[in-house]
């Protein structure tokens, strides 16, 4: 029994299922919800971290692949493009797997599946292996990219709207850090004279540990049901695709540069694998660490404002990269690239914070209030995150293919950077026109309560700042 003002504890059934979950109830959140949500967040971050490491494994393995492997720079860029592509595509089914299996159950399954590409890479990683075999094993590694989508969807259900920016940023940032961590481990192994199988041998037991801890300490939320209608509604809503476009510019940049940075240093500036490894981890590390900061800034000032400013700065950093590339200035090139990583991390946090806020504001514009509005926002934002994450990750494919074509055509990455600059300008224009321009059509300060067309209502410009 609970007294006045006392929140009921989450009710569990077998298999670590929580029957009652209401994070928007401040009493429930303070007395019960925060502790449970933070515990699930911690182990979600651990599993997603390992998933990111496995996904970006080949950005490191190609550094070990010297002339004896018989691969050109174009071959390596194509290989990493394939890995990125699979990681983007599997994000869609991974998003909805949370509702089918439960967040905790799917985390255990998805973490365990990481053993497949890691063991396969351990078996084939040696000179003489055919390029087609490397491509096939690279395809398997792409499943590590799916862990992000399921993890973000799961954590989105645990936290109230007012905490989502920080929680989602921390969850994603902790996962993103898997990129620089595996690069640092590779640096240590290369420096010690070790080979790629040493790196793979380190990660195999870590995968087992992550899956085991997830099984022991995470929970499923019973109210998160498989809702094909939510997926359909999210796919029909133009804000899903607008945010997916913007996420290409932020996360697509982060993951694409993470795969390509070391190869560009080797191909354009003649760095050895060890010299490249000394530099490649810095940008992804800082970009991962600032992602929660981007979410926190979005909580305070509005995601659209932070995203807009981020695109301005990313354009400026890219312009510097073009100059550095043309002048063959390694120090300026590395400095600008690191800044670009940091900005992409900030933008990752701010864009993902915008998603639940947009659908929450849309619910209010449709005349929904209270728990009905909160439920509508959770339903659509959770369903849209997989689509947005998948399309955003495709930006990483585009970046690697752009570098491949630029090196084939011009022998440097300059042409690719010009294309990236144009894309950031387009992202700036879309962010301003849709979410910040006060005269934007369809964005009244108050919405009438006519028919509820749930795919066309436009939220207010600063709605992502507001709670339910």
PDB file of N, CA and C in Angstrom, residues 148-227:
ATOM      1  N   UNK A 148      22.723   0.810 -31.563  1.00  0.00           N
ATOM      2  CA  UNK A 148      22.407   2.199 -31.233  1.00  0.00           C
ATOM      3  C   UNK A 148      20.901   2.441 -31.295  1.00  0.00           C
ATOM      4  N   UNK A 149      20.258   1.994 -32.365  1.00  0.00           N
ATOM      5  CA  UNK A 149      18.839   2.272 -32.556  1.00  0.00           C
ATOM      6  C   UNK A 149      17.997   1.625 -31.475  1.00  0.00           C
ATOM      7  N   UNK A 150      18.255   0.356 -31.182  1.00  0.00           N
ATOM      8  CA  UNK A 150      17.461  -0.319 -30.149  1.00  0.00           C
ATOM      9  C   UNK A 150      17.734   0.272 -28.776  1.00  0.00           C
ATOM     10  N   UNK A 151      18.972   0.649 -28.517  1.00  0.00           N
ATOM     11  CA  UNK A 151      19.313   1.234 -27.226  1.00  0.00           C
ATOM     12  C   UNK A 151      18.633   2.580 -27.031  1.00  0.00           C
ATOM     13  N   UNK A 152      18.639   3.425 -28.055  1.00  0.00           N
ATOM     14  CA  UNK A 152      18.018   4.747 -27.940  1.00  0.00           C
ATOM     15  C   UNK A 152      16.499   4.626 -27.790  1.00  0.00           C
ATOM     16  N   UNK A 153      15.883   3.715 -28.531  1.00  0.00           N
ATOM     17  CA  UNK A 153      14.448   3.507 -28.406  1.00  0.00           C
ATOM     18  C   UNK A 153      14.083   3.033 -27.005  1.00  0.00           C
ATOM     19  N   UNK A 154      14.883   2.123 -26.476  1.00  0.00           N
ATOM     20  CA  UNK A 154      14.637   1.596 -25.134  1.00  0.00           C
ATOM     21  C   UNK A 154      14.780   2.677 -24.066  1.00  0.00           C
ATOM     22  N   UNK A 155      15.866   3.437 -24.109  1.00  0.00           N
ATOM     23  CA  UNK A 155      16.106   4.464 -23.095  1.00  0.00           C
ATOM     24  C   UNK A 155      15.109   5.608 -23.220  1.00  0.00           C
ATOM     25  N   UNK A 156      14.655   5.889 -24.419  1.00  0.00           N
ATOM     26  CA  UNK A 156      13.641   6.926 -24.616  1.00  0.00           C
ATOM     27  C   UNK A 156      12.386   6.633 -23.797  1.00  0.00           C
ATOM     28  N   UNK A 157      12.049   5.355 -23.630  1.00  0.00           N
ATOM     29  CA  UNK A 157      10.851   4.977 -22.869  1.00  0.00           C
ATOM     30  C   UNK A 157      11.047   5.113 -21.365  1.00  0.00           C
ATOM     31  N   UNK A 158      12.273   5.103 -20.883  1.00  0.00           N
ATOM     32  CA  UNK A 158      12.536   5.122 -19.442  1.00  0.00           C
ATOM     33  C   UNK A 158      12.491   6.523 -18.843  1.00  0.00           C
ATOM     34  N   UNK A 159      12.780   7.566 -19.640  1.00  0.00           N
ATOM     35  CA  UNK A 159      12.993   8.895 -19.077  1.00  0.00           C
ATOM     36  C   UNK A 159      11.859   9.856 -19.425  1.00  0.00           C
ATOM     37  N   UNK A 160      11.561  10.802 -18.518  1.00  0.00           N
ATOM     38  CA  UNK A 160      10.565  11.837 -18.814  1.00  0.00           C
ATOM     39  C   UNK A 160      11.101  12.814 -19.847  1.00  0.00           C
ATOM     40  N   UNK A 161      10.194  13.534 -20.492  1.00  0.00           N
ATOM     41  CA  UNK A 161      10.590  14.453 -21.561  1.00  0.00           C
ATOM     42  C   UNK A 161      11.626  15.462 -21.090  1.00  0.00           C
ATOM     43  N   UNK A 162      11.476  15.963 -19.869  1.00  0.00           N
ATOM     44  CA  UNK A 162      12.385  17.002 -19.383  1.00  0.00           C
ATOM     45  C   UNK A 162      13.804  16.485 -19.179  1.00  0.00           C
ATOM     46  N   UNK A 163      13.990  15.161 -19.168  1.00  0.00           N
ATOM     47  CA  UNK A 163      15.311  14.558 -18.960  1.00  0.00           C
ATOM     48  C   UNK A 163      15.854  13.881 -20.208  1.00  0.00           C
ATOM     49  N   UNK A 164      15.066  13.856 -21.285  1.00  0.00           N
ATOM     50  CA  UNK A 164      15.466  13.058 -22.442  1.00  0.00           C
ATOM     51  C   UNK A 164      16.728  13.570 -23.132  1.00  0.00           C
ATOM     52  N   UNK A 165      16.904  14.888 -23.211  1.00  0.00           N
ATOM     53  CA  UNK A 165      18.081  15.422 -23.896  1.00  0.00           C
ATOM     54  C   UNK A 165      19.364  14.907 -23.285  1.00  0.00           C
ATOM     55  N   UNK A 166      19.438  15.009 -21.953  1.00  0.00           N
ATOM     56  CA  UNK A 166      20.641  14.544 -21.249  1.00  0.00           C
ATOM     57  C   UNK A 166      20.762  13.026 -21.321  1.00  0.00           C
ATOM     58  N   UNK A 167      19.656  12.304 -21.066  1.00  0.00           N
ATOM     59  CA  UNK A 167      19.706  10.843 -21.034  1.00  0.00           C
ATOM     60  C   UNK A 167      20.059  10.257 -22.405  1.00  0.00           C
ATOM     61  N   UNK A 168      19.392  10.738 -23.455  1.00  0.00           N
ATOM     62  CA  UNK A 168      19.684  10.235 -24.794  1.00  0.00           C
ATOM     63  C   UNK A 168      21.093  10.624 -25.233  1.00  0.00           C
ATOM     64  N   UNK A 169      21.513  11.842 -24.848  1.00  0.00           N
ATOM     65  CA  UNK A 169      22.874  12.257 -25.182  1.00  0.00           C
ATOM     66  C   UNK A 169      23.912  11.409 -24.477  1.00  0.00           C
ATOM     67  N   UNK A 170      23.664  11.092 -23.200  1.00  0.00           N
ATOM     68  CA  UNK A 170      24.599  10.259 -22.448  1.00  0.00           C
ATOM     69  C   UNK A 170      24.626   8.841 -23.001  1.00  0.00           C
ATOM     70  N   UNK A 171      23.449   8.313 -23.321  1.00  0.00           N
ATOM     71  CA  UNK A 171      23.374   6.967 -23.879  1.00  0.00           C
ATOM     72  C   UNK A 171      24.125   6.882 -25.213  1.00  0.00           C
ATOM     73  N   UNK A 172      23.848   7.845 -26.087  1.00  0.00           N
ATOM     74  CA  UNK A 172      24.501   7.833 -27.394  1.00  0.00           C
ATOM     75  C   UNK A 172      25.989   8.156 -27.284  1.00  0.00           C
ATOM     76  N   UNK A 173      26.321   9.126 -26.417  1.00  0.00           N
ATOM     77  CA  UNK A 173      27.729   9.487 -26.264  1.00  0.00           C
ATOM     78  C   UNK A 173      28.550   8.341 -25.715  1.00  0.00           C
ATOM     79  N   UNK A 174      27.996   7.621 -24.729  1.00  0.00           N
ATOM     80  CA  UNK A 174      28.706   6.462 -24.189  1.00  0.00           C
ATOM     81  C   UNK A 174      28.898   5.387 -25.230  1.00  0.00           C
ATOM     82  N   UNK A 175      27.907   5.240 -26.133  1.00  0.00           N
ATOM     83  CA  UNK A 175      28.072   4.287 -27.217  1.00  0.00           C
ATOM     84  C   UNK A 175      29.083   4.769 -28.238  1.00  0.00           C
ATOM     85  N   UNK A 176      28.971   6.055 -28.611  1.00  0.00           N
ATOM     86  CA  UNK A 176      29.905   6.619 -29.598  1.00  0.00           C
ATOM     87  C   UNK A 176      31.358   6.482 -29.161  1.00  0.00           C
ATOM     88  N   UNK A 177      31.582   6.504 -27.850  1.00  0.00           N
ATOM     89  CA  UNK A 177      32.951   6.413 -27.342  1.00  0.00           C
ATOM     90  C   UNK A 177      33.589   5.070 -27.694  1.00  0.00           C
ATOM     91  N   UNK A 178      32.752   4.093 -28.082  1.00  0.00           N
ATOM     92  CA  UNK A 178      33.314   2.834 -28.559  1.00  0.00           C
ATOM     93  C   UNK A 178      34.230   3.016 -29.753  1.00  0.00           C
ATOM     94  N   UNK A 179      34.002   4.087 -30.530  1.00  0.00           N
ATOM     95  CA  UNK A 179      34.853   4.353 -31.704  1.00  0.00           C
ATOM     96  C   UNK A 179      36.273   4.709 -31.284  1.00  0.00           C
ATOM     97  N   UNK A 180      36.492   5.769 -30.469  1.00  0.00           N
ATOM     98  CA  UNK A 180      37.869   6.083 -30.087  1.00  0.00           C
ATOM     99  C   UNK A 180      38.508   5.039 -29.184  1.00  0.00           C
ATOM    100  N   UNK A 181      37.697   4.326 -28.391  1.00  0.00           N
ATOM    101  CA  UNK A 181      38.279   3.316 -27.506  1.00  0.00           C
ATOM    102  C   UNK A 181      38.925   2.198 -28.321  1.00  0.00           C
ATOM    103  N   UNK A 182      38.223   1.713 -29.344  1.00  0.00           N
ATOM    104  CA  UNK A 182      38.821   0.643 -30.135  1.00  0.00           C
ATOM    105  C   UNK A 182      40.025   1.159 -30.922  1.00  0.00           C
ATOM    106  N   UNK A 183      40.014   2.441 -31.274  1.00  0.00           N
ATOM    107  CA  UNK A 183      41.171   3.023 -31.953  1.00  0.00           C
ATOM    108  C   UNK A 183      42.357   3.156 -31.000  1.00  0.00           C
ATOM    109  N   UNK A 184      42.089   3.490 -29.745  1.00  0.00           N
ATOM    110  CA  UNK A 184      43.160   3.566 -28.748  1.00  0.00           C
ATOM    111  C   UNK A 184      43.744   2.186 -28.465  1.00  0.00           C
ATOM    112  N   UNK A 185      42.879   1.193 -28.355  1.00  0.00           N
ATOM    113  CA  UNK A 185      43.359  -0.175 -28.137  1.00  0.00           C
ATOM    114  C   UNK A 185      44.214  -0.612 -29.315  1.00  0.00           C
ATOM    115  N   UNK A 186      43.764  -0.276 -30.532  1.00  0.00           N
ATOM    116  CA  UNK A 186      44.553  -0.619 -31.719  1.00  0.00           C
ATOM    117  C   UNK A 186      45.899   0.090 -31.703  1.00  0.00           C
ATOM    118  N   UNK A 187      45.923   1.352 -31.269  1.00  0.00           N
ATOM    119  CA  UNK A 187      47.180   2.095 -31.171  1.00  0.00           C
ATOM    120  C   UNK A 187      48.153   1.386 -30.245  1.00  0.00           C
ATOM    121  N   UNK A 188      47.656   0.946 -29.099  1.00  0.00           N
ATOM    122  CA  UNK A 188      48.524   0.246 -28.149  1.00  0.00           C
ATOM    123  C   UNK A 188      49.045  -1.061 -28.740  1.00  0.00           C
ATOM    124  N   UNK A 189      48.190  -1.759 -29.465  1.00  0.00           N
ATOM    125  CA  UNK A 189      48.600  -3.051 -30.042  1.00  0.00           C
ATOM    126  C   UNK A 189      49.619  -2.844 -31.155  1.00  0.00           C
ATOM    127  N   UNK A 190      49.363  -1.847 -32.024  1.00  0.00           N
ATOM    128  CA  UNK A 190      50.319  -1.553 -33.095  1.00  0.00           C
ATOM    129  C   UNK A 190      51.655  -1.137 -32.500  1.00  0.00           C
ATOM    130  N   UNK A 191      51.599  -0.271 -31.475  1.00  0.00           N
ATOM    131  CA  UNK A 191      52.833   0.189 -30.833  1.00  0.00           C
ATOM    132  C   UNK A 191      53.617  -0.944 -30.200  1.00  0.00           C
ATOM    133  N   UNK A 192      52.909  -1.971 -29.724  1.00  0.00           N
ATOM    134  CA  UNK A 192      53.581  -3.118 -29.090  1.00  0.00           C
ATOM    135  C   UNK A 192      53.973  -4.188 -30.095  1.00  0.00           C
ATOM    136  N   UNK A 193      53.698  -3.936 -31.356  1.00  0.00           N
ATOM    137  CA  UNK A 193      54.075  -4.899 -32.386  1.00  0.00           C
ATOM    138  C   UNK A 193      53.086  -6.034 -32.554  1.00  0.00           C
ATOM    139  N   UNK A 194      51.885  -5.894 -32.013  1.00  0.00           N
ATOM    140  CA  UNK A 194      50.872  -6.937 -32.122  1.00  0.00           C
ATOM    141  C   UNK A 194      50.111  -6.849 -33.435  1.00  0.00           C
ATOM    142  N   UNK A 195      49.330  -7.886 -33.701  1.00  0.00           N
ATOM    143  CA  UNK A 195      48.557  -7.930 -34.925  1.00  0.00           C
ATOM    144  C   UNK A 195      47.073  -7.766 -34.672  1.00  0.00           C
ATOM    145  N   UNK A 196      46.278  -7.780 -35.742  1.00  0.00           N
ATOM    146  CA  UNK A 196      44.837  -7.548 -35.599  1.00  0.00           C
ATOM    147  C   UNK A 196      44.119  -8.606 -34.775  1.00  0.00           C
ATOM    148  N   UNK A 197      44.636  -9.827 -34.763  1.00  0.00           N
ATOM    149  CA  UNK A 197      43.954 -10.876 -33.999  1.00  0.00           C
ATOM    150  C   UNK A 197      44.066 -10.638 -32.494  1.00  0.00           C
ATOM    151  N   UNK A 198      45.080  -9.909 -32.071  1.00  0.00           N
ATOM    152  CA  UNK A 198      45.163  -9.548 -30.660  1.00  0.00           C
ATOM    153  C   UNK A 198      44.001  -8.633 -30.289  1.00  0.00           C
ATOM    154  N   UNK A 199      43.740  -7.657 -31.160  1.00  0.00           N
ATOM    155  CA  UNK A 199      42.626  -6.731 -30.934  1.00  0.00           C
ATOM    156  C   UNK A 199      41.299  -7.481 -30.864  1.00  0.00           C
ATOM    157  N   UNK A 200      41.078  -8.385 -31.805  1.00  0.00           N
ATOM    158  CA  UNK A 200      39.828  -9.136 -31.834  1.00  0.00           C
ATOM    159  C   UNK A 200      39.700 -10.043 -30.615  1.00  0.00           C
ATOM    160  N   UNK A 201      40.820 -10.608 -30.184  1.00  0.00           N
ATOM    161  CA  UNK A 201      40.806 -11.484 -29.020  1.00  0.00           C
ATOM    162  C   UNK A 201      40.454 -10.765 -27.737  1.00  0.00           C
ATOM    163  N   UNK A 202      40.720  -9.469 -27.681  1.00  0.00           N
ATOM    164  CA  UNK A 202      40.359  -8.674 -26.507  1.00  0.00           C
ATOM    165  C   UNK A 202      38.848  -8.458 -26.452  1.00  0.00           C
ATOM    166  N   UNK A 203      38.232  -8.248 -27.601  1.00  0.00           N
ATOM    167  CA  UNK A 203      36.815  -7.886 -27.624  1.00  0.00           C
ATOM    168  C   UNK A 203      35.868  -9.069 -27.473  1.00  0.00           C
ATOM    169  N   UNK A 204      36.286 -10.260 -27.817  1.00  0.00           N
ATOM    170  CA  UNK A 204      35.390 -11.422 -27.704  1.00  0.00           C
ATOM    171  C   UNK A 204      34.903 -11.630 -26.269  1.00  0.00           C
ATOM    172  N   UNK A 205      35.783 -11.657 -25.245  1.00  0.00           N
ATOM    173  CA  UNK A 205      35.257 -11.796 -23.873  1.00  0.00           C
ATOM    174  C   UNK A 205      34.465 -10.578 -23.394  1.00  0.00           C
ATOM    175  N   UNK A 206      34.804  -9.375 -23.882  1.00  0.00           N
ATOM    176  CA  UNK A 206      34.047  -8.186 -23.489  1.00  0.00           C
ATOM    177  C   UNK A 206      32.594  -8.276 -23.955  1.00  0.00           C
ATOM    178  N   UNK A 207      32.371  -8.851 -25.113  1.00  0.00           N
ATOM    179  CA  UNK A 207      31.005  -9.028 -25.613  1.00  0.00           C
ATOM    180  C   UNK A 207      30.217  -9.944 -24.682  1.00  0.00           C
ATOM    181  N   UNK A 208      30.856 -11.021 -24.234  1.00  0.00           N
ATOM    182  CA  UNK A 208      30.197 -11.961 -23.318  1.00  0.00           C
ATOM    183  C   UNK A 208      29.839 -11.257 -22.011  1.00  0.00           C
ATOM    184  N   UNK A 209      30.751 -10.439 -21.506  1.00  0.00           N
ATOM    185  CA  UNK A 209      30.502  -9.700 -20.254  1.00  0.00           C
ATOM    186  C   UNK A 209      29.315  -8.748 -20.420  1.00  0.00           C
ATOM    187  N   UNK A 210      29.256  -8.004 -21.530  1.00  0.00           N
ATOM    188  CA  UNK A 210      28.175  -7.050 -21.750  1.00  0.00           C
ATOM    189  C   UNK A 210      26.823  -7.752 -21.820  1.00  0.00           C
ATOM    190  N   UNK A 211      26.756  -8.873 -22.524  1.00  0.00           N
ATOM    191  CA  UNK A 211      25.494  -9.610 -22.632  1.00  0.00           C
ATOM    192  C   UNK A 211      25.065 -10.158 -21.274  1.00  0.00           C
ATOM    193  N   UNK A 212      26.010 -10.649 -20.494  1.00  0.00           N
ATOM    194  CA  UNK A 212      25.682 -11.220 -19.188  1.00  0.00           C
ATOM    195  C   UNK A 212      25.170 -10.157 -18.226  1.00  0.00           C
ATOM    196  N   UNK A 213      25.835  -9.020 -18.166  1.00  0.00           N
ATOM    197  CA  UNK A 213      25.407  -7.946 -17.262  1.00  0.00           C
ATOM    198  C   UNK A 213      24.042  -7.390 -17.659  1.00  0.00           C
ATOM    199  N   UNK A 214      23.782  -7.297 -18.957  1.00  0.00           N
ATOM    200  CA  UNK A 214      22.466  -6.833 -19.414  1.00  0.00           C
ATOM    201  C   UNK A 214      21.368  -7.782 -18.949  1.00  0.00           C
ATOM    202  N   UNK A 215      21.649  -9.084 -19.015  1.00  0.00           N
ATOM    203  CA  UNK A 215      20.667 -10.072 -18.574  1.00  0.00           C
ATOM    204  C   UNK A 215      20.401  -9.978 -17.078  1.00  0.00           C
ATOM    205  N   UNK A 216      21.403  -9.642 -16.315  1.00  0.00           N
ATOM    206  CA  UNK A 216      21.282  -9.624 -14.860  1.00  0.00           C
ATOM    207  C   UNK A 216      20.647  -8.352 -14.317  1.00  0.00           C
ATOM    208  N   UNK A 217      20.869  -7.205 -14.973  1.00  0.00           N
ATOM    209  CA  UNK A 217      20.535  -5.929 -14.340  1.00  0.00           C
ATOM    210  C   UNK A 217      19.564  -5.032 -15.107  1.00  0.00           C
ATOM    211  N   UNK A 218      19.170  -5.387 -16.334  1.00  0.00           N
ATOM    212  CA  UNK A 218      18.261  -4.523 -17.082  1.00  0.00           C
ATOM    213  C   UNK A 218      16.814  -4.987 -16.943  1.00  0.00           C
ATOM    214  N   UNK A 219      15.873  -4.158 -17.401  1.00  0.00           N
ATOM    215  CA  UNK A 219      14.446  -4.443 -17.299  1.00  0.00           C
ATOM    216  C   UNK A 219      13.757  -4.228 -18.637  1.00  0.00           C
ATOM    217  N   UNK A 220      12.589  -4.893 -18.794  1.00  0.00           N
ATOM    218  CA  UNK A 220      11.667  -4.641 -19.899  1.00  0.00           C
ATOM    219  C   UNK A 220      10.501  -3.810 -19.383  1.00  0.00           C
ATOM    220  N   UNK A 221       9.969  -2.933 -20.214  1.00  0.00           N
ATOM    221  CA  UNK A 221       8.782  -2.161 -19.864  1.00  0.00           C
ATOM    222  C   UNK A 221       7.596  -2.746 -20.621  1.00  0.00           C
ATOM    223  N   UNK A 222       6.617  -3.237 -19.872  1.00  0.00           N
ATOM    224  CA  UNK A 222       5.504  -3.954 -20.489  1.00  0.00           C
ATOM    225  C   UNK A 222       4.658  -3.057 -21.385  1.00  0.00           C
ATOM    226  N   UNK A 223       4.601  -1.778 -21.081  1.00  0.00           N
ATOM    227  CA  UNK A 223       3.749  -0.875 -21.860  1.00  0.00           C
ATOM    228  C   UNK A 223       4.307  -0.565 -23.240  1.00  0.00           C
ATOM    229  N   UNK A 224       5.560  -0.901 -23.481  1.00  0.00           N
ATOM    230  CA  UNK A 224       6.155  -0.692 -24.805  1.00  0.00           C
ATOM    231  C   UNK A 224       5.785  -1.888 -25.667  1.00  0.00           C
ATOM    232  N   UNK A 225       4.752  -1.755 -26.426  1.00  0.00           N
ATOM    233  CA  UNK A 225       4.228  -2.844 -27.239  1.00  0.00           C
ATOM    234  C   UNK A 225       4.609  -2.666 -28.695  1.00  0.00           C
ATOM    235  N   UNK A 226       4.638  -3.792 -29.391  1.00  0.00           N
ATOM    236  CA  UNK A 226       4.885  -3.708 -30.829  1.00  0.00           C
ATOM    237  C   UNK A 226       3.708  -3.006 -31.494  1.00  0.00           C
ATOM    238  N   UNK A 227       3.960  -1.897 -32.103  1.00  0.00           N
ATOM    239  CA  UNK A 227       2.901  -1.061 -32.664  1.00  0.00           C
ATOM    240  C   UNK A 227       3.252  -0.747 -34.115  1.00  0.00           C
TER     241      UNK A 227
END
